[in-house]
């Protein structure tokens, strides 16, 4: 540099001198700008936003030659402006060339100006359904497109958040980081054994998008396990007692669940009388949200041979598809008020036993029960513990009740002071006598 400055201008301009000095001059670098490198050749800019472009003057060896004054220009100021520092501002939609010039050398950047990209999801709610403990449902696809301007790039998935108590049942993946892209949502639910409703949120983000992050909600409905494994249990109404021909106080109910304990709703349950001869109303009932089905009513019946206890077993069975049926037990009894007392008029006993003095079977149930029958000492000196009606129940009460001996025309009467069977002509039908027998065997209560 110093040598060249010493040369007279005339010599410098002379081709002859230059030729003679060429070897010397080539030892000094040519610092003039040969090219202009831009920080970016092409970029997107949202209307109203700004971006700083850099321009780097390089000499012919590619070395940076800084310290130059660079002038900036935009090919269309209506689309984008640029200031002296290379800061580009988006004005309206379009494409401009921003040029940086120094020493007659220029560099260009293509700037596309437009509205911000928008994340557009083909759906934001993805419902999936499965059964507890069963194979996971197939993957679901969501398409991601750009419904705004410019280009939707830099797509990423955020952390999945779960609600409903169980987490980790989703895998999400993107096939591209720029729109259009496909999000694959793979449920991994085989390990969920508890029926219920679960949800997960998948955030889809892109820093360039005006609506980032957008969110997809996956709702998972886990139904109870498969029907081959239903379990039915008694929910209520077992082991009741009722008068023959009446309904049990608590209508029997069952609960149905799968093998994982998830209750099954909306399942028809059929109730049928198994033994006892009673009947039901509402024989088919659907399980409710708690998995419980309740029969309309169950009327029990006292029929057949009189049990030693005087109480007649009744059974009701509940069945449902793919479940083992369950059985309810109940006992029916003959009541004094409902079944026994009315017989005194119906079978004309009151024709002879209609007034006080001797055995009176007239009057209310309570009056005849207390005043004439239950544990009442008989005028017939029969001997032993025989009373009109003996309490305590069972076979001994039956044997010690003169009422029963009379109705049965018992052979033991022959040796007693009161030999007549009642009615005197012939015994009443066995079923009629069994009503009294069952009541006495059951303890002859005033019921
Ligand atoms: C035709 C009249 C007549 C009718 C009807 C009649 N009884 Fe009698 N009953 C008698 C007479 C008489 C006695 C007393 C004689 C005896 O016990 O052998 C008696 C005795 C009895 C006794 C024993 C009372 C005691 O303490 O000694 C009982 C119990 C009895 N009857 C029940 C009935 C019943 C129940 C009926 C209806 C199914 C009935 N009787 C129908 C006439 C009748």
Tab-separated table of C-alpha atoms and ligand atoms in Angstrom:
chain	number	residue	atom	x	y	z
A	1	UNK	CA	0.000	0.000	0.000
A	2	UNK	CA	2.700	2.514	0.918
A	3	UNK	CA	4.683	1.813	-2.245
A	4	UNK	CA	1.737	2.328	-4.506
A	5	UNK	CA	0.957	5.670	-2.874
A	6	UNK	CA	4.445	6.898	-3.673
A	7	UNK	CA	4.062	6.329	-7.400
A	8	UNK	CA	3.170	9.419	-9.412
A	9	UNK	CA	-0.384	9.377	-10.745
A	10	UNK	CA	0.851	9.590	-14.308
A	11	UNK	CA	2.872	6.442	-13.890
A	12	UNK	CA	0.008	4.627	-12.278
A	13	UNK	CA	-2.194	5.394	-15.238
A	14	UNK	CA	0.414	4.286	-17.748
A	15	UNK	CA	-0.008	0.806	-19.113
A	16	UNK	CA	3.707	0.574	-19.646
A	17	UNK	CA	4.575	1.278	-16.048
A	18	UNK	CA	1.762	-0.982	-14.801
A	19	UNK	CA	3.132	-3.795	-16.957
A	20	UNK	CA	6.570	-3.249	-15.567
A	21	UNK	CA	5.335	-3.186	-11.993
A	22	UNK	CA	2.732	-5.930	-12.318
A	23	UNK	CA	4.703	-8.464	-10.309
A	24	UNK	CA	4.952	-6.016	-7.453
A	25	UNK	CA	1.273	-5.043	-7.491
A	26	UNK	CA	0.095	-8.638	-7.422
A	27	UNK	CA	1.679	-9.108	-4.053
A	28	UNK	CA	-0.869	-6.709	-2.574
A	29	UNK	CA	-4.447	-7.859	-2.009
A	30	UNK	CA	-7.265	-6.432	-4.061
A	31	UNK	CA	-9.575	-5.112	-1.350
A	32	UNK	CA	-12.375	-4.092	-3.628
A	33	UNK	CA	-15.758	-5.699	-3.102
A	34	UNK	CA	-16.398	-8.532	-5.489
A	35	UNK	CA	-19.622	-9.959	-4.159
A	36	UNK	CA	-22.282	-9.144	-1.589
A	37	UNK	CA	-23.430	-12.024	0.554
A	38	UNK	CA	-26.880	-11.677	2.142
A	39	UNK	CA	-27.835	-13.110	5.526
A	40	UNK	CA	-30.774	-14.693	3.766
A	41	UNK	CA	-31.605	-15.082	0.098
A	42	UNK	CA	-35.247	-15.583	0.630
A	43	UNK	CA	-37.516	-15.154	3.601
A	44	UNK	CA	-41.107	-14.697	4.716
A	45	UNK	CA	-42.287	-11.604	6.549
A	46	UNK	CA	-45.651	-11.109	8.184
A	47	UNK	CA	-47.396	-7.829	7.346
A	48	UNK	CA	-46.623	-5.368	10.128
A	49	UNK	CA	-43.570	-7.288	11.279
A	50	UNK	CA	-39.927	-6.373	10.751
A	51	UNK	CA	-36.836	-8.403	10.093
A	52	UNK	CA	-33.171	-7.392	10.005
A	53	UNK	CA	-31.300	-8.382	6.866
A	54	UNK	CA	-27.550	-8.509	6.904
A	55	UNK	CA	-25.337	-7.730	3.878
A	56	UNK	CA	-21.685	-8.797	3.909
A	57	UNK	CA	-19.266	-7.372	1.313
A	58	UNK	CA	-16.700	-9.957	0.246
A	59	UNK	CA	-13.576	-9.487	-1.852
A	60	UNK	CA	-12.690	-11.822	-4.666
A	61	UNK	CA	-10.979	-14.198	-2.235
A	62	UNK	CA	-14.152	-14.457	-0.283
A	63	UNK	CA	-12.803	-12.505	2.677
A	64	UNK	CA	-15.154	-10.151	4.474
A	65	UNK	CA	-14.521	-6.502	3.710
A	66	UNK	CA	-16.481	-4.603	6.365
A	67	UNK	CA	-16.687	-0.929	7.050
A	68	UNK	CA	-18.410	-0.008	3.785
A	69	UNK	CA	-21.424	2.128	3.514
A	70	UNK	CA	-24.228	-0.058	2.232
A	71	UNK	CA	-27.292	1.337	0.584
A	72	UNK	CA	-30.555	-0.570	0.801
A	73	UNK	CA	-33.537	-0.527	-1.505
A	74	UNK	CA	-36.839	-2.339	-1.952
A	75	UNK	CA	-38.306	-3.136	-5.343
A	76	UNK	CA	-41.791	-2.216	-4.158
A	77	UNK	CA	-42.264	0.089	-1.207
A	78	UNK	CA	-45.975	-0.734	-1.159
A	79	UNK	CA	-45.037	-4.306	-0.204
A	80	UNK	CA	-42.000	-3.826	2.014
A	81	UNK	CA	-39.757	-0.984	3.031
A	82	UNK	CA	-36.135	-1.201	4.079
A	83	UNK	CA	-34.128	1.279	6.102
A	84	UNK	CA	-30.427	2.168	6.062
A	85	UNK	CA	-29.606	-0.627	8.514
A	86	UNK	CA	-31.265	-3.338	6.437
A	87	UNK	CA	-34.373	-3.564	8.602
A	88	UNK	CA	-37.219	-4.721	6.365
A	89	UNK	CA	-40.820	-3.925	7.300
A	90	UNK	CA	-43.754	-5.807	5.782
A	91	UNK	CA	-46.440	-3.444	4.424
A	92	UNK	CA	-48.816	-5.497	2.292
A	93	UNK	CA	-49.041	-8.833	0.576
A	94	UNK	CA	-46.595	-9.448	-2.248
A	95	UNK	CA	-43.011	-10.281	-3.010
A	96	UNK	CA	-40.180	-7.762	-3.222
A	97	UNK	CA	-36.497	-7.870	-3.886
A	98	UNK	CA	-34.464	-6.096	-1.269
A	99	UNK	CA	-31.119	-5.011	-2.612
A	100	UNK	CA	-28.022	-4.101	-0.664
A	101	UNK	CA	-25.351	-2.229	-2.635
A	102	UNK	CA	-21.863	-1.011	-1.947
A	103	UNK	CA	-19.118	-0.038	-4.373
A	104	UNK	CA	-21.299	-0.955	-7.300
A	105	UNK	CA	-21.785	-4.510	-6.063
A	106	UNK	CA	-25.197	-5.723	-4.962
A	107	UNK	CA	-26.809	-8.588	-3.146
A	108	UNK	CA	-30.476	-9.493	-3.206
A	109	UNK	CA	-32.952	-11.079	-0.889
A	110	UNK	CA	-36.385	-12.167	-1.986
A	111	UNK	CA	-38.890	-11.185	0.708
A	112	UNK	CA	-42.373	-12.623	0.616
A	113	UNK	CA	-44.817	-10.476	2.602
A	114	UNK	CA	-48.187	-11.760	3.672
A	115	UNK	CA	-50.540	-12.635	6.473
A	116	UNK	CA	-49.328	-14.880	9.283
A	117	UNK	CA	-49.811	-18.637	8.805
A	118	UNK	CA	-52.618	-20.283	10.735
A	119	UNK	CA	-52.645	-23.841	12.032
A	120	UNK	CA	-55.700	-25.532	10.583
A	121	UNK	CA	-56.600	-28.950	12.012
A	122	UNK	CA	-58.907	-31.251	10.081
A	123	UNK	CA	-60.604	-31.872	13.444
A	124	UNK	CA	-60.001	-30.717	16.976
A	125	UNK	CA	-62.092	-33.370	18.726
A	126	UNK	CA	-61.159	-36.995	18.236
A	127	UNK	CA	-63.389	-39.497	20.012
A	128	UNK	CA	-62.087	-43.022	20.479
A	129	UNK	CA	-63.780	-45.915	22.206
A	130	UNK	CA	-62.709	-49.257	23.562
A	131	UNK	CA	-63.593	-51.868	26.108
A	132	UNK	CA	-61.758	-52.326	29.383
A	133	UNK	CA	-58.700	-54.501	29.019
A	134	UNK	CA	-59.213	-55.055	25.300
A	135	UNK	CA	-57.180	-54.413	22.173
A	136	UNK	CA	-56.399	-50.744	21.627
A	137	UNK	CA	-58.488	-48.965	18.991
A	138	UNK	CA	-56.793	-48.156	15.647
A	139	UNK	CA	-54.785	-44.946	15.162
A	140	UNK	CA	-56.598	-41.720	14.237
A	141	UNK	CA	-55.268	-39.226	11.688
A	142	UNK	CA	-55.545	-35.443	11.830
A	143	UNK	CA	-54.403	-33.347	8.881
A	144	UNK	CA	-52.625	-30.070	9.580
A	145	UNK	CA	-52.838	-27.396	6.900
A	146	UNK	CA	-52.167	-23.673	6.690
A	147	UNK	CA	-55.343	-21.607	6.566
A	148	UNK	CA	-53.434	-18.303	6.804
A	149	UNK	CA	-50.777	-16.716	4.651
A	150	UNK	CA	-47.110	-17.403	3.894
A	151	UNK	CA	-45.810	-20.855	4.929
A	152	UNK	CA	-46.620	-22.838	8.019
A	153	UNK	CA	-43.286	-24.222	9.129
A	154	UNK	CA	-41.682	-25.387	12.335
A	155	UNK	CA	-44.562	-27.601	13.424
A	156	UNK	CA	-43.984	-29.357	16.746
A	157	UNK	CA	-46.095	-31.296	19.221
A	158	UNK	CA	-46.208	-30.197	22.851
A	159	UNK	CA	-46.522	-32.443	25.865
A	160	UNK	CA	-49.811	-34.346	26.015
A	161	UNK	CA	-51.917	-33.556	29.065
A	162	UNK	CA	-54.394	-36.092	30.413
A	163	UNK	CA	-57.573	-35.739	32.419
A	164	UNK	CA	-59.746	-38.418	33.930
A	165	UNK	CA	-57.224	-40.170	36.137
A	166	UNK	CA	-55.278	-42.313	33.716
A	167	UNK	CA	-52.377	-41.011	31.652
A	168	UNK	CA	-49.932	-42.251	29.061
A	169	UNK	CA	-52.527	-43.844	26.800
A	170	UNK	CA	-51.682	-41.846	23.687
A	171	UNK	CA	-48.769	-41.665	21.302
A	172	UNK	CA	-48.749	-38.745	18.863
A	173	UNK	CA	-46.399	-38.156	15.959
A	174	UNK	CA	-46.054	-35.776	12.983
A	175	UNK	CA	-44.922	-36.896	9.549
A	176	UNK	CA	-43.588	-33.431	8.591
A	177	UNK	CA	-42.656	-30.176	10.259
A	178	UNK	CA	-44.298	-28.023	7.562
A	179	UNK	CA	-47.919	-27.932	6.533
A	180	UNK	CA	-49.479	-29.955	5.099
A	181	UNK	CA	-48.613	-32.538	7.707
A	182	UNK	CA	-50.379	-35.515	9.189
A	183	UNK	CA	-50.660	-36.084	12.906
A	184	UNK	CA	-51.039	-39.750	13.840
A	185	UNK	CA	-52.737	-40.352	17.170
A	186	UNK	CA	-52.280	-43.882	18.436
A	187	UNK	CA	-54.323	-44.920	21.467
A	188	UNK	CA	-52.536	-47.385	23.731
A	189	UNK	CA	-55.419	-48.391	25.932
A	190	UNK	CA	-55.164	-52.142	26.443
A	191	UNK	CA	-53.914	-51.559	29.965
A	192	UNK	CA	-56.968	-49.579	31.043
A	193	UNK	CA	-59.281	-51.782	33.078
A	194	UNK	CA	-61.494	-49.130	34.600
A	195	UNK	CA	-64.463	-48.131	32.497
A	196	UNK	CA	-65.040	-44.403	32.237
A	197	UNK	CA	-64.388	-41.325	30.190
A	198	UNK	CA	-60.885	-39.981	29.756
A	199	UNK	CA	-59.463	-37.069	27.790
A	200	UNK	CA	-56.094	-35.940	26.496
A	201	UNK	CA	-54.966	-32.675	24.896
A	202	UNK	CA	-52.310	-32.552	22.204
A	203	UNK	CA	-50.894	-29.061	21.537
A	204	UNK	CA	-49.736	-28.419	17.965
A	205	UNK	CA	-47.321	-25.491	17.841
A	206	UNK	CA	-45.546	-23.425	15.207
A	207	UNK	CA	-43.898	-20.176	16.256
A	208	UNK	CA	-44.776	-18.530	12.926
A	209	UNK	CA	-48.500	-19.244	13.289
A	210	UNK	CA	-50.821	-16.616	14.685
A	211	UNK	CA	-52.863	-19.249	16.508
A	212	UNK	CA	-50.106	-21.337	18.057
A	213	UNK	CA	-50.579	-23.612	19.857
A	214	UNK	CA	-53.766	-25.134	18.532
A	215	UNK	CA	-55.071	-28.096	20.478
A	216	UNK	CA	-56.626	-31.450	19.663
A	217	UNK	CA	-58.729	-33.067	22.345
A	218	UNK	CA	-58.908	-36.837	22.286
A	219	UNK	CA	-61.781	-38.243	24.296
A	220	UNK	CA	-61.580	-41.882	25.252
A	221	UNK	CA	-64.652	-43.820	26.299
A	222	UNK	CA	-63.783	-47.098	27.972
A	223	UNK	CA	-66.789	-49.369	28.174
A	224	UNK	CA	-66.911	-52.335	30.517
A	225	UNK	CA	-65.133	-55.462	29.401
A	226	UNK	CA	-66.542	-57.983	26.958
A	227	UNK	CA	-69.902	-59.625	27.637
A	228	UNK	CA	-68.452	-63.096	28.020
A	229	UNK	CA	-67.254	-62.084	31.428
A	230	UNK	CA	-70.198	-60.460	33.171
A	231	UNK	CA	-70.678	-60.905	36.868
A	232	UNK	CA	-74.106	-60.558	38.453
A	233	UNK	CA	-74.532	-59.993	42.153
A	234	UNK	CA	-77.489	-59.339	44.398
A	235	UNK	CA	-77.877	-55.636	45.072
A	236	UNK	CA	-80.893	-55.827	47.387
A	237	UNK	CA	-84.111	-57.569	48.337
A	238	UNK	CA	-82.816	-61.008	49.304
A	239	UNK	CA	-84.130	-63.116	52.219
A	240	UNK	CA	-87.421	-61.360	52.823
A	241	UNK	CA	-90.636	-62.671	54.304
A	242	UNK	CA	-94.132	-61.768	53.196
A	243	UNK	CA	-97.674	-63.014	53.572
A	244	UNK	CA	-98.771	-65.359	50.815
A	245	UNK	CA	-100.118	-63.394	47.863
A	246	UNK	CA	-98.311	-60.174	48.818
A	247	UNK	CA	-95.249	-58.513	47.412
A	248	UNK	CA	-91.982	-58.481	49.274
A	249	UNK	CA	-91.294	-55.058	50.767
A	250	UNK	CA	-88.059	-54.469	48.860
A	251	UNK	CA	-88.186	-55.314	45.155
A	252	UNK	CA	-85.167	-57.538	44.415
A	253	UNK	CA	-82.351	-55.979	42.443
A	254	UNK	CA	-79.079	-57.140	40.911
A	255	UNK	CA	-75.941	-55.392	39.799
A	256	UNK	CA	-74.082	-56.463	36.669
A	257	UNK	CA	-70.385	-55.779	36.118
A	258	UNK	CA	-67.583	-57.012	33.905
A	259	UNK	CA	-64.691	-59.050	35.259
A	260	UNK	CA	-62.819	-55.844	36.022
A	261	UNK	CA	-65.619	-54.609	38.248
A	262	UNK	CA	-66.989	-52.048	35.793
A	263	UNK	CA	-70.745	-51.867	36.064
A	264	UNK	CA	-72.716	-52.560	32.893
A	265	UNK	CA	-75.518	-50.123	32.133
A	266	UNK	CA	-78.462	-50.634	29.797
A	267	UNK	CA	-78.378	-54.411	29.999
A	268	UNK	CA	-81.726	-56.244	30.098
A	269	UNK	CA	-82.115	-58.478	33.145
A	270	UNK	CA	-84.921	-61.017	33.310
A	271	UNK	CA	-86.556	-61.986	36.606
A	272	UNK	CA	-88.451	-65.255	36.790
A	273	UNK	CA	-90.128	-67.110	39.607
A	274	UNK	CA	-88.171	-70.275	40.235
A	275	UNK	CA	-90.097	-71.842	43.094
A	276	UNK	CA	-93.064	-71.009	45.303
A	277	UNK	CA	-95.638	-70.247	42.627
A	278	UNK	CA	-95.696	-66.479	43.017
A	279	UNK	CA	-95.320	-63.952	40.246
A	280	UNK	CA	-93.493	-60.810	39.181
A	281	UNK	CA	-94.299	-57.534	37.515
A	282	UNK	CA	-91.668	-55.786	35.419
A	283	UNK	CA	-89.986	-59.110	34.667
A	284	UNK	CA	-87.446	-57.504	32.313
A	285	UNK	CA	-85.597	-54.508	33.644
A	286	UNK	CA	-82.589	-52.720	32.196
A	287	UNK	CA	-79.601	-51.987	34.359
A	288	UNK	CA	-79.277	-48.325	35.242
A	289	UNK	CA	-76.139	-46.187	35.252
A	290	UNK	CA	-75.033	-47.958	38.414
A	291	UNK	CA	-75.438	-51.327	36.668
A	292	UNK	CA	-78.479	-52.110	38.828
A	293	UNK	CA	-81.687	-53.695	37.550
A	294	UNK	CA	-84.735	-54.003	39.796
A	295	UNK	CA	-87.787	-56.188	39.275
A	296	UNK	CA	-91.102	-54.324	39.358
A	297	UNK	CA	-92.429	-56.441	42.205
A	298	UNK	CA	-92.327	-60.006	43.473
A	299	UNK	CA	-95.417	-61.606	44.888
A	300	UNK	CA	-94.700	-64.674	47.006
A	301	UNK	CA	-97.025	-67.578	47.443
A	302	UNK	CA	-97.550	-70.271	50.065
A	303	UNK	CA	-98.213	-73.410	48.080
A	304	UNK	CA	-97.533	-77.118	48.300
A	305	UNK	CA	-96.691	-79.190	51.353
A	306	UNK	CA	-96.535	-77.243	54.578
A	307	UNK	CA	-92.923	-76.930	55.717
A	308	UNK	CA	-92.065	-77.721	59.332
A	309	UNK	CA	-91.490	-74.032	59.886
A	310	UNK	CA	-94.854	-73.104	58.393
A	311	UNK	CA	-92.992	-70.751	56.031
A	312	UNK	CA	-93.013	-71.604	52.332
A	313	UNK	CA	-89.781	-71.132	50.364
A	314	UNK	CA	-90.001	-68.935	47.301
A	315	UNK	CA	-87.209	-68.302	44.818
A	316	UNK	CA	-86.698	-65.754	42.093
A	317	UNK	CA	-83.910	-66.014	39.539
A	318	UNK	CA	-82.365	-63.075	37.708
A	319	UNK	CA	-80.577	-63.745	34.426
A	320	UNK	CA	-78.794	-61.607	31.860
A	321	UNK	CA	-76.803	-62.304	28.737
A	322	UNK	CA	-73.391	-63.779	29.462
A	323	UNK	CA	-73.839	-63.702	33.206
A	324	UNK	CA	-74.477	-66.506	35.651
A	325	UNK	CA	-77.941	-66.016	37.129
A	326	UNK	CA	-78.447	-65.222	40.789
A	327	UNK	CA	-81.254	-66.476	42.993
A	328	UNK	CA	-83.262	-64.624	45.592
A	329	UNK	CA	-84.858	-66.423	48.517
A	330	UNK	CA	-88.018	-65.385	50.286
A	331	UNK	CA	-90.529	-67.026	52.568
A	332	UNK	CA	-94.289	-66.813	52.314
A	333	UNK	CA	-96.525	-67.333	55.305
A	334	UNK	CA	-100.266	-67.542	55.973
A	335	UNK	CA	-101.394	-64.668	58.108
A	336	UNK	CA	-104.108	-64.891	60.730
A	337	UNK	CA	-105.767	-61.668	59.671
A	338	UNK	CA	-105.592	-62.238	55.910
A	339	UNK	CA	-105.936	-65.988	55.528
A	340	UNK	CA	-107.167	-67.690	58.693
A	341	UNK	CA	-109.738	-65.461	60.368
A	342	UNK	CA	-111.918	-65.157	57.277
A	343	UNK	CA	-112.411	-68.916	57.221
A	344	UNK	CA	-114.629	-68.829	60.321
A	345	UNK	CA	-117.346	-67.181	58.268
A	346	UNK	CA	-116.434	-68.756	54.917
A	347	UNK	CA	-116.810	-72.286	56.280
A	348	UNK	CA	-119.818	-71.499	58.494
A	349	UNK	CA	-117.982	-72.121	61.762
A	350	UNK	CA	-119.689	-69.010	63.142
A	351	UNK	CA	-123.067	-70.698	62.608
A	352	UNK	CA	-122.440	-72.728	65.749
A	353	UNK	CA	-119.551	-70.653	67.228
A	354	UNK	CA	-121.212	-67.259	66.814
A	355	UNK	CA	-121.510	-65.971	70.328
A	356	UNK	CA	-119.801	-65.964	73.641
A	357	UNK	CA	-120.148	-69.011	75.848
A	358	UNK	CA	-118.081	-71.883	74.598
A	359	UNK	CA	-115.828	-71.049	71.620
A	360	UNK	CA	-116.897	-67.851	69.819
A	361	UNK	CA	-115.367	-67.357	66.397
A	362	UNK	CA	-117.352	-64.158	65.695
A	363	UNK	CA	-115.829	-60.714	65.966
A	364	UNK	CA	-112.697	-59.111	64.725
A	365	UNK	CA	-109.493	-60.961	63.988
A	366	UNK	CA	-107.826	-59.459	67.036
A	367	UNK	CA	-110.750	-60.340	69.276
A	368	UNK	CA	-110.963	-63.992	68.231
A	369	UNK	CA	-107.195	-64.336	68.229
A	370	UNK	CA	-106.656	-63.016	71.746
A	371	UNK	CA	-109.950	-63.839	73.395
A	372	UNK	CA	-110.703	-67.251	71.949
A	373	UNK	CA	-107.718	-68.939	70.406
A	374	UNK	CA	-104.094	-68.122	71.068
A	375	UNK	CA	-102.918	-69.886	74.194
A	376	UNK	CA	-106.550	-70.001	75.400
A	377	UNK	CA	-107.321	-72.914	77.716
A	378	UNK	CA	-109.983	-75.112	76.185
A	379	UNK	CA	-113.203	-76.106	77.947
A	380	UNK	CA	-112.576	-79.567	76.597
A	381	UNK	CA	-110.507	-81.265	79.256
A	382	UNK	CA	-108.230	-82.903	76.710
A	383	UNK	CA	-105.292	-83.387	78.971
A	384	UNK	CA	-101.625	-82.625	78.359
A	385	UNK	CA	-100.704	-79.210	76.983
A	386	UNK	CA	-103.585	-78.909	74.564
A	387	UNK	CA	-104.887	-75.357	74.120
A	388	UNK	CA	-107.293	-73.891	71.575
A	389	UNK	CA	-104.213	-72.741	69.633
A	390	UNK	CA	-100.787	-73.421	71.113
A	391	UNK	CA	-97.931	-70.982	70.547
A	392	UNK	CA	-94.266	-71.775	70.015
A	393	UNK	CA	-94.634	-73.089	66.487
A	394	UNK	CA	-93.494	-76.293	64.848
A	395	UNK	CA	-94.893	-79.837	65.156
A	396	UNK	CA	-95.527	-79.680	68.904
A	397	UNK	CA	-97.633	-76.522	68.598
A	398	UNK	CA	-99.634	-78.232	65.880
A	399	UNK	CA	-100.142	-81.342	68.061
A	400	UNK	CA	-101.237	-79.213	71.020
A	401	UNK	CA	-103.757	-77.045	69.151
A	402	UNK	CA	-107.298	-78.343	69.549
A	403	UNK	CA	-108.368	-76.217	66.578
A	404	UNK	CA	-106.069	-78.239	64.338
A	405	UNK	CA	-107.085	-81.576	65.823
A	406	UNK	CA	-110.754	-80.661	65.244
A	407	UNK	CA	-110.142	-79.565	61.659
A	408	UNK	CA	-108.169	-82.756	60.920
A	409	UNK	CA	-110.736	-84.952	62.626
A	410	UNK	CA	-107.744	-86.366	64.514
A	411	UNK	CA	-108.096	-89.930	65.767
A	412	UNK	CA	-107.006	-88.768	69.215
A	413	UNK	CA	-110.341	-86.967	69.529
A	414	UNK	CA	-112.053	-90.325	69.931
A	415	UNK	CA	-110.639	-90.822	73.395
A	416	UNK	CA	-111.206	-87.177	74.414
A	417	UNK	CA	-114.238	-85.649	76.078
A	418	UNK	CA	-114.954	-83.662	72.904
A	419	UNK	CA	-115.087	-86.181	70.127
A	420	UNK	CA	-116.466	-84.165	67.205
A	421	UNK	CA	-114.332	-83.161	64.239
A	422	UNK	CA	-115.025	-79.689	62.816
A	423	UNK	CA	-117.038	-79.289	60.728
A	424	UNK	CA	-118.749	-82.342	62.087
A	425	UNK	CA	-119.689	-83.994	58.799
A	426	UNK	CA	-116.343	-84.224	56.942
A	427	UNK	CA	-112.984	-82.484	57.133
A	428	UNK	CA	-112.429	-79.363	55.035
A	429	UNK	CA	-110.179	-79.794	51.969
A	430	UNK	CA	-106.552	-80.407	52.890
A	431	UNK	CA	-105.388	-77.145	51.361
A	432	UNK	CA	-107.769	-75.211	53.558
A	433	UNK	CA	-106.639	-77.014	56.691
A	434	UNK	CA	-103.011	-76.482	55.669
A	435	UNK	CA	-103.563	-72.745	55.843
A	436	UNK	CA	-104.287	-73.083	59.556
A	437	UNK	CA	-101.557	-75.691	59.968
A	438	UNK	CA	-98.915	-73.459	58.423
A	439	UNK	CA	-99.977	-70.520	60.559
A	440	UNK	CA	-99.747	-72.632	63.749
A	441	UNK	CA	-96.395	-74.156	62.720
A	442	UNK	CA	-95.109	-70.621	62.131
A	443	UNK	CA	-95.958	-69.733	65.736
A	444	UNK	CA	-99.587	-68.613	65.245
A	445	UNK	CA	-98.785	-64.903	65.332
A	446	UNK	CA	-101.452	-62.203	65.072
A	447	UNK	CA	-100.234	-61.042	61.712
B	1	LIG	C1	-122.999	-77.658	63.624
B	1	LIG	C2	-122.395	-76.796	64.615
B	1	LIG	C3	-120.935	-76.625	64.548
B	1	LIG	C4	-120.231	-76.145	63.501
B	1	LIG	C5	-120.704	-75.759	62.099
B	1	LIG	C6	-118.908	-76.087	63.956
B	1	LIG	N1	-118.779	-76.490	65.226
B	1	LIG	FE1	-117.123	-76.476	66.314
B	1	LIG	N2	-118.142	-77.300	67.867
B	1	LIG	C7	-119.459	-77.586	67.866
B	1	LIG	C8	-119.798	-78.252	69.112
B	1	LIG	C9	-121.164	-78.756	69.463
B	1	LIG	C10	-118.623	-78.332	69.843
B	1	LIG	C11	-118.408	-78.947	71.211
B	1	LIG	C12	-118.359	-80.479	71.118
B	1	LIG	C13	-116.979	-81.010	70.807
B	1	LIG	O1	-116.014	-80.317	70.987
B	1	LIG	O2	-116.931	-82.185	70.386
B	1	LIG	C14	-117.613	-77.694	69.022
B	1	LIG	C15	-116.275	-77.567	69.404
B	1	LIG	C16	-115.372	-76.944	68.700
B	1	LIG	C17	-114.037	-76.701	69.176
B	1	LIG	C18	-113.497	-77.087	70.490
B	1	LIG	C19	-113.784	-75.985	71.463
B	1	LIG	C20	-113.410	-76.320	72.894
B	1	LIG	O3	-112.727	-75.516	73.481
B	1	LIG	O4	-113.779	-77.392	73.358
B	1	LIG	C21	-113.380	-76.079	68.180
B	1	LIG	C22	-111.940	-75.606	68.193
B	1	LIG	C23	-114.302	-75.936	67.100
B	1	LIG	N3	-115.499	-76.480	67.436
B	1	LIG	C24	-113.961	-75.337	65.894
B	1	LIG	C25	-114.865	-75.237	64.863
B	1	LIG	C26	-114.504	-74.713	63.596
B	1	LIG	C27	-113.128	-74.146	63.214
B	1	LIG	C28	-115.571	-74.797	62.838
B	1	LIG	C29	-115.682	-74.380	61.377
B	1	LIG	C30	-114.784	-75.055	60.461
B	1	LIG	C31	-116.601	-75.373	63.623
B	1	LIG	N4	-116.130	-75.657	64.842
B	1	LIG	C32	-117.826	-75.636	63.133
B	1	LIG	C33	-120.324	-77.304	66.841
B	1	LIG	C34	-120.009	-76.837	65.610
